[in-house]
Coordinates of C-alpha atoms in Angstrom, one line a residue:
Chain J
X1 CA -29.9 -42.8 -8.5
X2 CA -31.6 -43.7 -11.9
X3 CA -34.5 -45.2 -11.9
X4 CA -32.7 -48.8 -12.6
X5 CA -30.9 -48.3 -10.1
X6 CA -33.8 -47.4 -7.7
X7 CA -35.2 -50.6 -8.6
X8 CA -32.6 -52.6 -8.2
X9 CA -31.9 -51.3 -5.0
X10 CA -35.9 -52.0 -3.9
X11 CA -36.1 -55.2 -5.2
X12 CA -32.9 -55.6 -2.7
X13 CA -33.9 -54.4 0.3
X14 CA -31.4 -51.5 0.1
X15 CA -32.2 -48.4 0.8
X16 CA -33.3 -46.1 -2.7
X17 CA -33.4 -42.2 -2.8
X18 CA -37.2 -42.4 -3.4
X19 CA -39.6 -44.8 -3.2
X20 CA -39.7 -46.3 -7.2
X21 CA -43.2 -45.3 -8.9
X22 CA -44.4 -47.6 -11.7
X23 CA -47.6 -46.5 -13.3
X24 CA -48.7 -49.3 -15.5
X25 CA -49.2 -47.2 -18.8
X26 CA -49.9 -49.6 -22.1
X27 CA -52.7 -48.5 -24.1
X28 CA -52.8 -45.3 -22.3
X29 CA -49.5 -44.2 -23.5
X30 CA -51.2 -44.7 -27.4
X31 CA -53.8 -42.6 -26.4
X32 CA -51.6 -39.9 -24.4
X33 CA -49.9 -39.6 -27.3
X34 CA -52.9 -39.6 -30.0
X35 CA -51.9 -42.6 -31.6
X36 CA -54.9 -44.7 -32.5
X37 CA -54.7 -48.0 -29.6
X38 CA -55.4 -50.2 -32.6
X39 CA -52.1 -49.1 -34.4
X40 CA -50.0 -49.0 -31.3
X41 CA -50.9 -52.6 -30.7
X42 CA -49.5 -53.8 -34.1
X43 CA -46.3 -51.3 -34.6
X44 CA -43.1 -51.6 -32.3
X45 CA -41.7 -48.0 -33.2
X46 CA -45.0 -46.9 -31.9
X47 CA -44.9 -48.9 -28.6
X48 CA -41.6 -47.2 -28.0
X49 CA -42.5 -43.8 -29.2
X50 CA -45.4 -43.5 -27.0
X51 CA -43.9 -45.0 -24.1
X52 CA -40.6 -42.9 -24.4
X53 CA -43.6 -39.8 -24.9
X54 CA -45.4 -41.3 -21.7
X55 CA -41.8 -41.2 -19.9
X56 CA -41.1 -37.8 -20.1
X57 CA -44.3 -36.6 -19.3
X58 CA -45.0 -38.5 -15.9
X59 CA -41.3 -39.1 -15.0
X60 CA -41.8 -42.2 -13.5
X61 CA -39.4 -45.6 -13.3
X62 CA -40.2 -47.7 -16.3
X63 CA -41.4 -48.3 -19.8
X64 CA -42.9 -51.1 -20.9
X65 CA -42.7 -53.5 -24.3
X66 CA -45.9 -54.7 -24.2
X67 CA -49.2 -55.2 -26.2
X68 CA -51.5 -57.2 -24.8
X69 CA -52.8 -60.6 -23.7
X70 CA -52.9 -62.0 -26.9
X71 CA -49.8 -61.5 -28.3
X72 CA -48.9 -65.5 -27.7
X73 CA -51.9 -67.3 -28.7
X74 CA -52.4 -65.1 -32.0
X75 CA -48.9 -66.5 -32.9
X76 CA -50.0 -70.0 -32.4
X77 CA -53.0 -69.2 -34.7
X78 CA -55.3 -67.7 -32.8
X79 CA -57.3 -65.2 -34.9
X80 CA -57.9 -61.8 -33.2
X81 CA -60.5 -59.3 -33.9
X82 CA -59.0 -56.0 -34.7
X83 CA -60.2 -52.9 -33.9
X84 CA -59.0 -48.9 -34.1
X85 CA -59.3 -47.6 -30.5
X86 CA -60.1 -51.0 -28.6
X87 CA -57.8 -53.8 -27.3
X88 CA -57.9 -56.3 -29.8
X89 CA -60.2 -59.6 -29.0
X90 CA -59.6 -63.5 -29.6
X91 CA -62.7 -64.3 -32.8
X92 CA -61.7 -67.9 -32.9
X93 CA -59.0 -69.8 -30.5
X94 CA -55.8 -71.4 -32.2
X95 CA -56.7 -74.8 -30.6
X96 CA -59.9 -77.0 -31.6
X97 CA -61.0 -80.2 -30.8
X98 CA -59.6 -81.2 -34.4
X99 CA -56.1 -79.8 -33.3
X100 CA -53.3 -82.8 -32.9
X101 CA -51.5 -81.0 -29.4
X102 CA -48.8 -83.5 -30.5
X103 CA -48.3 -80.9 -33.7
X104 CA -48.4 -77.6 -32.1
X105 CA -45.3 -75.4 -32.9
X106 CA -44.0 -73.2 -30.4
X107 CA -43.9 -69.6 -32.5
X108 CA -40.7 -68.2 -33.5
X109 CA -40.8 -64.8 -31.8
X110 CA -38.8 -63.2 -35.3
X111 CA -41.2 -64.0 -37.3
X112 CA -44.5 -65.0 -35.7
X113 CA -47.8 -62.8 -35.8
X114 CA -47.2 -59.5 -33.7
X115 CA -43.9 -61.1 -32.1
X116 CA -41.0 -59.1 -34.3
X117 CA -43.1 -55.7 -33.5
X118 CA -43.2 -56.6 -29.4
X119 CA -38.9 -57.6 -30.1
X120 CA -38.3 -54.5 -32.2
X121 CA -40.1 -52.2 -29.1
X122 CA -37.8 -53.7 -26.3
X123 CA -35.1 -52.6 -29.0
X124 CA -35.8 -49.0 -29.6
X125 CA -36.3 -48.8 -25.7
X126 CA -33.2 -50.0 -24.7
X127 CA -31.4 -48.4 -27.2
X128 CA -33.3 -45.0 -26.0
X129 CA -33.4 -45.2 -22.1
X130 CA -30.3 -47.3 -21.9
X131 CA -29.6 -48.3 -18.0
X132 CA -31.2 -45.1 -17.3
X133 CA -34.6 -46.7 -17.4
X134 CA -36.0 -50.0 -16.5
X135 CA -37.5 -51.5 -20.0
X136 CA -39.8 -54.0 -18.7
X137 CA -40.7 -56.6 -21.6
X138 CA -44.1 -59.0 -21.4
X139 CA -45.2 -62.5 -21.8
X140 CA -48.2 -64.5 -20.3
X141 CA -47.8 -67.1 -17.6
X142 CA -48.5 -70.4 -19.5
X143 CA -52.1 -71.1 -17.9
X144 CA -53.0 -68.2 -19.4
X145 CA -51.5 -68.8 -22.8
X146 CA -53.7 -72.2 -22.5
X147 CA -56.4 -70.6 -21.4
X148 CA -56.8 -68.3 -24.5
X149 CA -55.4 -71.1 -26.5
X150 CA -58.5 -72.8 -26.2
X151 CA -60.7 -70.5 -24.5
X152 CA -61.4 -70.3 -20.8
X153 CA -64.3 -72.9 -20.5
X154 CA -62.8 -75.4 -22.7
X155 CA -59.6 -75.2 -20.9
X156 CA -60.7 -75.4 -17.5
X157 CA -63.5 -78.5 -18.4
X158 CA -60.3 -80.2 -19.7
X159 CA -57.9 -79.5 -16.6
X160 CA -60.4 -81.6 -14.9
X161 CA -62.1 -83.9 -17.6
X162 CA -58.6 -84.9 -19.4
X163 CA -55.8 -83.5 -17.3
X164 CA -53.3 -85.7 -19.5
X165 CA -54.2 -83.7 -22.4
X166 CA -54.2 -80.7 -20.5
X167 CA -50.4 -80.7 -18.5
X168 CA -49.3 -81.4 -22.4
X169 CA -51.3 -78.2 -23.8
X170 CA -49.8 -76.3 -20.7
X171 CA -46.1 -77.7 -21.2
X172 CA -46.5 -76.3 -24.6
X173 CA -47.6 -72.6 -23.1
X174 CA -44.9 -73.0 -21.1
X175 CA -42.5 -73.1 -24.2
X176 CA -44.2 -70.3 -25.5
X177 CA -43.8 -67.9 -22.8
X178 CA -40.3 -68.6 -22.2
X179 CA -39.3 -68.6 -25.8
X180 CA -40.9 -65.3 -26.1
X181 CA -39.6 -63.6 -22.5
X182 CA -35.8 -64.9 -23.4
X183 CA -36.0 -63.1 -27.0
X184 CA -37.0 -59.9 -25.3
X185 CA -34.6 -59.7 -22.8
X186 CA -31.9 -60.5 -25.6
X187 CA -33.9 -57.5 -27.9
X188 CA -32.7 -55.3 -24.5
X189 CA -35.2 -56.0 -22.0
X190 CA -33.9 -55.9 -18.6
X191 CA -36.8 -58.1 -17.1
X192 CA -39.9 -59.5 -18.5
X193 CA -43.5 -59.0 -16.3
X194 CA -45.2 -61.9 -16.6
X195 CA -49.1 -61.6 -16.7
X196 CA -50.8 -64.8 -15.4
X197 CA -54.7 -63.7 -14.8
X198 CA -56.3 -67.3 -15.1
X199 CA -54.1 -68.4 -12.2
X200 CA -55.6 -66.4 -10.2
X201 CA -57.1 -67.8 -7.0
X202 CA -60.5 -66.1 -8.2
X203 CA -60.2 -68.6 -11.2
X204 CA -58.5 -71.7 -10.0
X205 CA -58.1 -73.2 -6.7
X206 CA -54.6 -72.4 -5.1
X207 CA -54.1 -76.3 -4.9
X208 CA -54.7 -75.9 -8.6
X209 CA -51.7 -73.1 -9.1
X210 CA -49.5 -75.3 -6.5
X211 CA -49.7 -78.4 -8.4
X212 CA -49.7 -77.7 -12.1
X213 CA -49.0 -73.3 -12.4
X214 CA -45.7 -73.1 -9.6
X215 CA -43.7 -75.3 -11.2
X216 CA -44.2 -74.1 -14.5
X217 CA -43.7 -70.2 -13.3
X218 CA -40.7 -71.5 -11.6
X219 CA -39.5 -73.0 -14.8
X220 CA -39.8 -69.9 -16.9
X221 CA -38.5 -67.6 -14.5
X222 CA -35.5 -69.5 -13.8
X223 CA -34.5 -69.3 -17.6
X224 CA -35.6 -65.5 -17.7
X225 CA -32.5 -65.2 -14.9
X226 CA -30.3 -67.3 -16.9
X227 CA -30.7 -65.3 -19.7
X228 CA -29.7 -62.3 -18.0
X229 CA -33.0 -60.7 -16.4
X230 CA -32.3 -58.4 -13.7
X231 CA -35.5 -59.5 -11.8
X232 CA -38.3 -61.9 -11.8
X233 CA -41.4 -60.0 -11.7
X234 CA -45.2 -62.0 -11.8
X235 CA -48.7 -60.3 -12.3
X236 CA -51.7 -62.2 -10.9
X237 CA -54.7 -59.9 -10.9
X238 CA -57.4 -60.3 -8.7
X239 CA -57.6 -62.2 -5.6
X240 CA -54.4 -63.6 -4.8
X241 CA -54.0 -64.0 -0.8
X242 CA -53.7 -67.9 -0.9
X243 CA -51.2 -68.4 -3.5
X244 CA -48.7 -65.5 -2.1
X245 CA -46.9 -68.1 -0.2
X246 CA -45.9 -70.0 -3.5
X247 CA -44.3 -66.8 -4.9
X248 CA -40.2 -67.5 -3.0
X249 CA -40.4 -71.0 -4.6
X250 CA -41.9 -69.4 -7.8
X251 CA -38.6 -67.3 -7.6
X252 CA -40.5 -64.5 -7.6
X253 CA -38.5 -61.0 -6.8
X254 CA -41.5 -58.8 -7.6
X255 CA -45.0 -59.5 -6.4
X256 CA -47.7 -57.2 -8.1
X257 CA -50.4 -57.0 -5.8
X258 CA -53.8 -55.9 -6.7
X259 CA -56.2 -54.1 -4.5
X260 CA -57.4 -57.2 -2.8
X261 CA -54.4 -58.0 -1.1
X262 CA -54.0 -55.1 1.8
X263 CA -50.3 -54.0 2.9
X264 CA -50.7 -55.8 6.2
X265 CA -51.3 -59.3 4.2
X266 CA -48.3 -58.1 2.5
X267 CA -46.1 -57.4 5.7
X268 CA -47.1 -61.2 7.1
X269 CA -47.4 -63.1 3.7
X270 CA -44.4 -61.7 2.1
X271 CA -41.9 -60.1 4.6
X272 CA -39.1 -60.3 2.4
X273 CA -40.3 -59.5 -1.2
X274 CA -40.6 -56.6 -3.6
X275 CA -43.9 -55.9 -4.0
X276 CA -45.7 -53.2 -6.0
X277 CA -49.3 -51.9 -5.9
X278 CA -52.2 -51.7 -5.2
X279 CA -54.0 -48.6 -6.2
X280 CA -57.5 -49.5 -8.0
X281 CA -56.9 -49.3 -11.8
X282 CA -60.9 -48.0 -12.3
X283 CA -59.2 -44.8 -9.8
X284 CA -57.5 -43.6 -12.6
X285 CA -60.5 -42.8 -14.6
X286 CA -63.4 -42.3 -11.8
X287 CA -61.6 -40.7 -8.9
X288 CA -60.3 -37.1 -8.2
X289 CA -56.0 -36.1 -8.1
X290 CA -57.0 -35.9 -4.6
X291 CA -58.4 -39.4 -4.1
X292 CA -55.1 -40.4 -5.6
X293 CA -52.9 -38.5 -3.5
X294 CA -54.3 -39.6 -0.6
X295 CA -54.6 -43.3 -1.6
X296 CA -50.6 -43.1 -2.4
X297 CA -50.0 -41.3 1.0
X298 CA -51.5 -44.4 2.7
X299 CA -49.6 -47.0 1.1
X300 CA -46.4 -45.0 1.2
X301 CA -47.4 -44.6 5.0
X302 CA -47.9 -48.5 5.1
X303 CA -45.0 -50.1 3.3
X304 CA -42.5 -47.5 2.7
X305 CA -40.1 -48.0 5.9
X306 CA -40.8 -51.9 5.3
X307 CA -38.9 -51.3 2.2
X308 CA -39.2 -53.0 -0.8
X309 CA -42.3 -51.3 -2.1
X310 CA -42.7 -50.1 -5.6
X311 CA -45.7 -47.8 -5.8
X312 CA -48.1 -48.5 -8.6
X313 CA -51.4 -49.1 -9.6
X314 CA -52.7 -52.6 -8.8
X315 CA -53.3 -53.4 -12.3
X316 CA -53.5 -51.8 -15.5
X317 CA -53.9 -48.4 -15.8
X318 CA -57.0 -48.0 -18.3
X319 CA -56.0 -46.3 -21.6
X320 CA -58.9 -43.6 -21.1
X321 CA -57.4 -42.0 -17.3
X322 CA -57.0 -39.3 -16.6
X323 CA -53.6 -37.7 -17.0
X324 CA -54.0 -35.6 -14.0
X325 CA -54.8 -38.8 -11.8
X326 CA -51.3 -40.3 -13.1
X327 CA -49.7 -37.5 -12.3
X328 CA -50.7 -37.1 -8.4
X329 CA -49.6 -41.0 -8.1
X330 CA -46.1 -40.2 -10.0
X331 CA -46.0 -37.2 -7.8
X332 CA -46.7 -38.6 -4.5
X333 CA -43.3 -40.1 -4.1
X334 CA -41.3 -36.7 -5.1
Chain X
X1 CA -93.5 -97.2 -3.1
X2 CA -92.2 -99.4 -0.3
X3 CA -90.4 -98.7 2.9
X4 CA -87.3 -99.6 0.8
X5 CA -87.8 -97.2 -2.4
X6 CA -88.0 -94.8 -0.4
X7 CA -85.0 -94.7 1.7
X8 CA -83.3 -95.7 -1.3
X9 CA -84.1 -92.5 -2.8
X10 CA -83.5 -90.4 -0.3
X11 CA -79.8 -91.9 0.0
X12 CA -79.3 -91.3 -4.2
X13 CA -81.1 -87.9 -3.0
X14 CA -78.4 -87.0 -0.5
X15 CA -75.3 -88.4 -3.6
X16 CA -77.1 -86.2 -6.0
X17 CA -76.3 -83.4 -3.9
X18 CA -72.8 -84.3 -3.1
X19 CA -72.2 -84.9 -6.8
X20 CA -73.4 -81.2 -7.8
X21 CA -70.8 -80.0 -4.8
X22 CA -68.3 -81.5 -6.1
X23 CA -68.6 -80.6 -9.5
X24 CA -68.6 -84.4 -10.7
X25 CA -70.7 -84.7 -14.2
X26 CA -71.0 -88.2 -14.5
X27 CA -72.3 -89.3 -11.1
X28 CA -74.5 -85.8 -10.8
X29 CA -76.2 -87.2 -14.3
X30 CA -76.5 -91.3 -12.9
X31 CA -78.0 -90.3 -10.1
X32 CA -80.7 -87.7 -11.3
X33 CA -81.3 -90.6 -13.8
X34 CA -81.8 -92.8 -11.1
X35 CA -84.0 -90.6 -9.4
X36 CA -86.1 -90.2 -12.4
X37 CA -86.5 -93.3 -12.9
X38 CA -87.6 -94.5 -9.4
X39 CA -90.0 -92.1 -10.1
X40 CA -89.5 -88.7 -7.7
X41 CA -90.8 -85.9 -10.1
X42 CA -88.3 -83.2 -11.0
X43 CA -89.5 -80.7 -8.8
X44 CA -88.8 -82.9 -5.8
X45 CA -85.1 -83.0 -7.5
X46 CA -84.8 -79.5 -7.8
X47 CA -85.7 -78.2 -4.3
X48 CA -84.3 -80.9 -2.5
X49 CA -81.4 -81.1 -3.9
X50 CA -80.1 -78.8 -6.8
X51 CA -81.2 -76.0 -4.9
X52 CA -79.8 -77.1 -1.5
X53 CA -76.7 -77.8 -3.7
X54 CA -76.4 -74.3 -4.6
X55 CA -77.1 -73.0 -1.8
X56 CA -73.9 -74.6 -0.1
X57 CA -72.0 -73.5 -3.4
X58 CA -73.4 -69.7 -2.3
X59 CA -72.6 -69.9 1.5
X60 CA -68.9 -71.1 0.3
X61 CA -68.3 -68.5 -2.3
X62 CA -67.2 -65.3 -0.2
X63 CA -64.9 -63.0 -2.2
X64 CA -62.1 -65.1 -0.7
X65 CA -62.7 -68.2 -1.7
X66 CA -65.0 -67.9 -4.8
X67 CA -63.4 -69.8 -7.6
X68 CA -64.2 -69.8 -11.4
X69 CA -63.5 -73.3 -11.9
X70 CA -65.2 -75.2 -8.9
X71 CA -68.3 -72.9 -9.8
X72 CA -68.0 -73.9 -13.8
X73 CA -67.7 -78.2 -12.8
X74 CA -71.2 -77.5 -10.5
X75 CA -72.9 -75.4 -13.0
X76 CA -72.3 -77.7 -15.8
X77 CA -73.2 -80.8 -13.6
X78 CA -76.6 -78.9 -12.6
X79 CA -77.0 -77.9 -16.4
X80 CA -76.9 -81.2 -17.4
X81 CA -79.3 -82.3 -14.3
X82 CA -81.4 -79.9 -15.2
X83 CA -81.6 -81.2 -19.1
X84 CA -82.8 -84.6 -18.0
X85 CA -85.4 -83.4 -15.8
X86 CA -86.5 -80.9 -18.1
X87 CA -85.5 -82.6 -21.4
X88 CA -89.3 -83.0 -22.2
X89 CA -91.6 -80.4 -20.7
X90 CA -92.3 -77.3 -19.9
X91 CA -90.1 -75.2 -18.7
X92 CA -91.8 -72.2 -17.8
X93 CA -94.5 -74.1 -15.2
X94 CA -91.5 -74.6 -13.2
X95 CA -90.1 -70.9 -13.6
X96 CA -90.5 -68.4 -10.4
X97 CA -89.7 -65.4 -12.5
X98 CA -87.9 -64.0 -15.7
X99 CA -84.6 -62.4 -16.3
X100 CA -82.9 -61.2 -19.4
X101 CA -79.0 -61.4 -19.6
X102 CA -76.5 -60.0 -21.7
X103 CA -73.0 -59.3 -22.2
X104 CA -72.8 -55.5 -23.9
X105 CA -71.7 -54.5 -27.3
X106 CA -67.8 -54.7 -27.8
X107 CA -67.2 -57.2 -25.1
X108 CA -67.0 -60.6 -26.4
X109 CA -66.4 -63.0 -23.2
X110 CA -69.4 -64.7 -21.8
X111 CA -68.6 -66.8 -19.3
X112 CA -69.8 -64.8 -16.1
X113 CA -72.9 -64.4 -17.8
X114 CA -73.1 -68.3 -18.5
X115 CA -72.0 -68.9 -15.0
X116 CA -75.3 -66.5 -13.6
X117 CA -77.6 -67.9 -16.4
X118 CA -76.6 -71.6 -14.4
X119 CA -77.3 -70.4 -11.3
X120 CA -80.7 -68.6 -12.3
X121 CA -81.7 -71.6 -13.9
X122 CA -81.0 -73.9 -11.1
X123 CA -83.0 -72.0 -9.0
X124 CA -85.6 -72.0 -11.3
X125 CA -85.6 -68.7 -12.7
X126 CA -86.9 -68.5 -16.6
X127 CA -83.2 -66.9 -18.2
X128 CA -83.7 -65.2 -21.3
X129 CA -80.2 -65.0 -23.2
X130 CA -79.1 -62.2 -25.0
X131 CA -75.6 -63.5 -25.4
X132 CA -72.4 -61.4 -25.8
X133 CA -71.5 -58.6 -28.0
X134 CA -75.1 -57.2 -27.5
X135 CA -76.7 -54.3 -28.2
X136 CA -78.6 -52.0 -26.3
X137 CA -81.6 -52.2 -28.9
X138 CA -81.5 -55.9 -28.7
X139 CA -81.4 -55.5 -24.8
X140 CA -84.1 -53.7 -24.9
X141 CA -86.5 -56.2 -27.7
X142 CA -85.9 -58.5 -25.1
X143 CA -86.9 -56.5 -22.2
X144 CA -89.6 -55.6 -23.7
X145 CA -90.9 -58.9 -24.5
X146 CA -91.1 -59.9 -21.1
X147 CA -94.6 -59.6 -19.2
X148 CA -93.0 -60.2 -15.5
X149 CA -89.6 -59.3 -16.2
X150 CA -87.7 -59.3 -13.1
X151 CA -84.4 -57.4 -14.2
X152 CA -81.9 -57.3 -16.6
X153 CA -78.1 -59.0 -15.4
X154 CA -75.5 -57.6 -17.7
X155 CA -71.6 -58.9 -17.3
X156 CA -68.5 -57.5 -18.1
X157 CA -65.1 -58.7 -18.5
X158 CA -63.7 -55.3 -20.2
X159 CA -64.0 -52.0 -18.5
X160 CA -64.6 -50.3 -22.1
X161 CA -68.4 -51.6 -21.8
X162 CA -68.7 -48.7 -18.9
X163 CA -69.8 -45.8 -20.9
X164 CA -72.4 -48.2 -22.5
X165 CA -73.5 -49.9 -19.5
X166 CA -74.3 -46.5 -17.9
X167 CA -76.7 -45.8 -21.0
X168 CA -78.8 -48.7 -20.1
X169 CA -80.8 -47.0 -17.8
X170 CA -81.4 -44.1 -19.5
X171 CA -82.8 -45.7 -22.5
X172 CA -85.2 -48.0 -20.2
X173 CA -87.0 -44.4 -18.9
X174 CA -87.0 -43.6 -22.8
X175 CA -88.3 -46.3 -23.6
X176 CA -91.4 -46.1 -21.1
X177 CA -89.8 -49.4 -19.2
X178 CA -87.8 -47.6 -16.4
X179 CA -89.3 -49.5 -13.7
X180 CA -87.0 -52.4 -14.7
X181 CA -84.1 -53.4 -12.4
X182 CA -80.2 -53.5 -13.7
X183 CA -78.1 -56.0 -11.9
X184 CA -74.6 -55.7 -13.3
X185 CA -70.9 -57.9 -12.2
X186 CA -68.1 -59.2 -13.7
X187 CA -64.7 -58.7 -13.2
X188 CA -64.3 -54.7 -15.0
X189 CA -67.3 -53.9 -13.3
X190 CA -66.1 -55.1 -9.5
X191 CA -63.8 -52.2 -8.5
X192 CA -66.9 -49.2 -9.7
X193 CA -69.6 -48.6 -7.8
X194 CA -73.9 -49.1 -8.8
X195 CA -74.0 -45.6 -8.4
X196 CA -71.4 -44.9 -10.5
X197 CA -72.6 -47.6 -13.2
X198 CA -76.1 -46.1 -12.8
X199 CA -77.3 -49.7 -12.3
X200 CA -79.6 -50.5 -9.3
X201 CA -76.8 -53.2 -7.9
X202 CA -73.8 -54.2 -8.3
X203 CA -72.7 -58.3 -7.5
X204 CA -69.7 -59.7 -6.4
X205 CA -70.4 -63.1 -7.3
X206 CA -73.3 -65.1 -9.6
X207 CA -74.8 -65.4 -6.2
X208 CA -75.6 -62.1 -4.8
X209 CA -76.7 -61.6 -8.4
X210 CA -79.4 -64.5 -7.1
X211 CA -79.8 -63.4 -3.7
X212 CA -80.8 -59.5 -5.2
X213 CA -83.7 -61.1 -7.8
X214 CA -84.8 -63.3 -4.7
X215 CA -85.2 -59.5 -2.6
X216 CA -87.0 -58.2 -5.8
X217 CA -89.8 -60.6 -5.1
X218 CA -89.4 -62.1 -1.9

């Protein structure tokens, strides 16, 4: 089997010739390859270069066009802060309290801020890997998009003080996210993760995410299918127990789960979903090979004859790692 | 004060708390207002009901069912309680100790050190602000301004604030102020280790930031 094909055959239930490791390299595969993280965040042919780079050195099951979390509201107008070796940070959000909602444009992912560059990396991807390798595009879940639309406090004080204004800034971010997760899977994509940290049950209530996020998520990954995307995959970091239920209706196929949620929460919550996690990012750069190993032994132990278990980190692997650390994950399911 | 006042108070006593529960501005505000002006001193406000109020917050804010946003509406409705109460005097007679915050150089989001600096406050602690983005030499200014300086609380949203985080200490000792506490949390800092931060303890939530500076002088 290829490793799309693995997948595929996970996210199904079926039965794959390994278990499907996923190490969640961004910034790290800038920094594996020496590339400044401040130039692989603006520069497509870089993304792809140092993820095609990353690829061949661990040998795991995907690559990833991806930047970072501000990708979305920097094309509304947010203004980042750029730096050379850091992830990039929001100086001033795109919407004020002198911003008419009413006028806001949803971004044209040709042509808007760092848009073409995120397009042009699920290009060269695809056009490198094929169907060999799963090229996993990325847009933010729409209360995240708000929230760095307008900043987290501001956002949230409105949910509650002026929830009118609020569903319409969130409709909006629900545009966004769509409009930029359909043009990647039509730039070659064969799914799009969608990272939603501010719905989060460590941010918002889960009656919060039931009533205003789910149908929303639902929304977005319904066109995601229709526009061809092999699988619907959503990243909530964090604490996430309470909202797990929501993820069939969400249409959920793959459930990221971060190291809060234990496999036996994942064998009663979600019987009959993909899931894929849960090792500690901050392992990557504080723990030993060993420590890895034996952290990938015990979820492989726990949730690889339940099938449909991708294993991964839970979140992010930090761009400083260490390589080594990668490795023993990748090479626990060999 | 008749029979009446009183047990009229103690009724917009028990609302007030509700109100800072439930996260609801307006009423939290009318009703310290309406304290106030019965005439309860602000003290009587604070410990008998922002504090109380917090406290329930605290005992319902285990890592599985903390939430940012409940914690934000009660933080901002004891803020604002805390504004009219305090609006004109002095602060400090009402303090019970001193604690600098900051959020460290290269990390720009300051909302879990807002959400402590509410807590702290409510509970009458004297919070001295560093903001975000901060240096260590600020830090230390700070620090060193304090006579009875508690500890220092730094957050962290971003995990690339480690390496100076772990410097903080160090620089303390060097800078003849090493008997000072470090409190760190925040949500890059939540899957390390105070050892491994070289902090003296690490927090969950805003509250077991609180409940460590209670055990500091308690």
């Amino acid at each position: 089997m290829n490793s799309l094909e693995r997948v595929a055959a996970t996210v199904n239930f079926k039965t794959p010739d390994r278990t499907p490791v996923i190490a969640q390299v961004f910034g790290h595969a800038a920094v594996l390859a020496g590339v400044p993280l401040g130039e692989y965040l603006c520069d497509g042919k870089k993304i792809a270069e140092c993820q095609i780079n990353a690829l061949e050195h661990y040998g795991n099951d995907a690559v990833f066009a991806l930047m970072d979390v501000n990708v979305e509201t920097e094309a509304v107008g947010s203004r980042l802060k750029y730096s050379e070796n850091e992830y990039f940070s929001i100086d001033s959000y795109a919407v004020s309290d002198k911003i008419d909602i009413d006028k806001l444009e949803v971004p044209n992912p040709e042509k808007a801020g760092r848009m073409p560059e995120l397009l042009k990396a699920a290009r060269l991807l695809r056009r490198e890997v094929g169907d060999d390798v799963v090229v996993v595009g990325n847009a933010i879940g729409p209360l995240t998009i708000t929230t760095q639309l307008l900043g987290m406090e501001k956002a949230l004080y409105l949910a509650m003080d002026y929830p009118d204004v609020f569903v319409k800034l969130l409709d909006f971010s629900t545009e966004v996210c769509m409009t930029l997760g359909n043009a990647l899977i039509q730039s070659g994509a064969h799914l799009v993760i969608v990272f939603d940290p501010s719905a989060s049950s460590s941010v918002v209530p889960p009656g919060f995410f039931r009533e205003l996020e789910l149908p929303r998520l639902k929304k977005v990954f319904a066109s995601f299918k229709q526009a061809g995307s092999t699988a619907s995959w959503l990243h909530v970091a964090g604490q996430i127990k309470k909202i797990l239920p929501y993820y069939p209706e969400i249409g959920v196929d793959i459930a990221n789960i971060d190291y809060y949620v234990s496999p036996e929460d994942v064998k009663k919550i979600l019987p009959n979903m993909c899931v894929n996690g849960n090792i500690k990012s901050l392992s990557f750069t504080d723990a030993t090979p060993e420590g890895i190993a034996s952290e990938s032994a015990n979820l492989l132990g726990n949730l690889e004859d339940r099938g449909g278990f991708i294993l991964s980190s839970g979140c992010e692997i930090m761009p400083n790692a260490h390589v080594e650390n990668i490795e023993a994950m990748v090479a626990a399911v060999r | 004060m008749t029979m009446e006042n009183i047990h009229e108070n103690e009724l917009v006593m028990k609302r007030l708390f509700e109100n800072i529960v439930e996260g609801d501005l307006g009423m939290s505000v009318a009703s310290a207002e309406k304290l106030y002006s019965n005439g309860v001193n602000a003290e009587t406000i604070v410990t008998q009901c922002v504090e109380p109020a917090m406290k329930s917050l605290n005992d319902k804010c285990t890592v599985d069912n903390f939430n940012l946003l409940e914690i934000m509406l009660s933080g901002r409705a004891v803020m604002s309680v805390m504004k009219i109460l305090f609006l004109s005097k002095k602060f400090p007679d009402t303090t019970i100790g001193t604690v600098v915050l900051a959020t460290m150089e290269g990390d720009a989001h300051d909302l879990g050190k807002n959400i402590l600096k509410m807590v702290l406050t409510a509970s009458r602690y004297k919070v001295v602000d560093c903001g975000k983005n901060c240096s260590v030499e600020k830090l230390i200014d700070a620090a060193s301004a304090e006579e009875d300086l508690l500890v220092i609380g730094i957050s962290g949203l971003i995990t690339s604030t480690i390496p100076l985080l772990q410097k903080v200490k160090e620089i303390l000792v060097k800078n003849n102020l090493g008997h000072i506490k470090i409190m760190a949390g925040g949500a890059a800092l939540k899957q390390a280790t105070a050892e491994s931060l070289k902090v003296d303890y690490l927090g969950e939530t805003a509250f077991d930031g609180l409940d460590y500076i209670r055990s500091l002088h308690n």
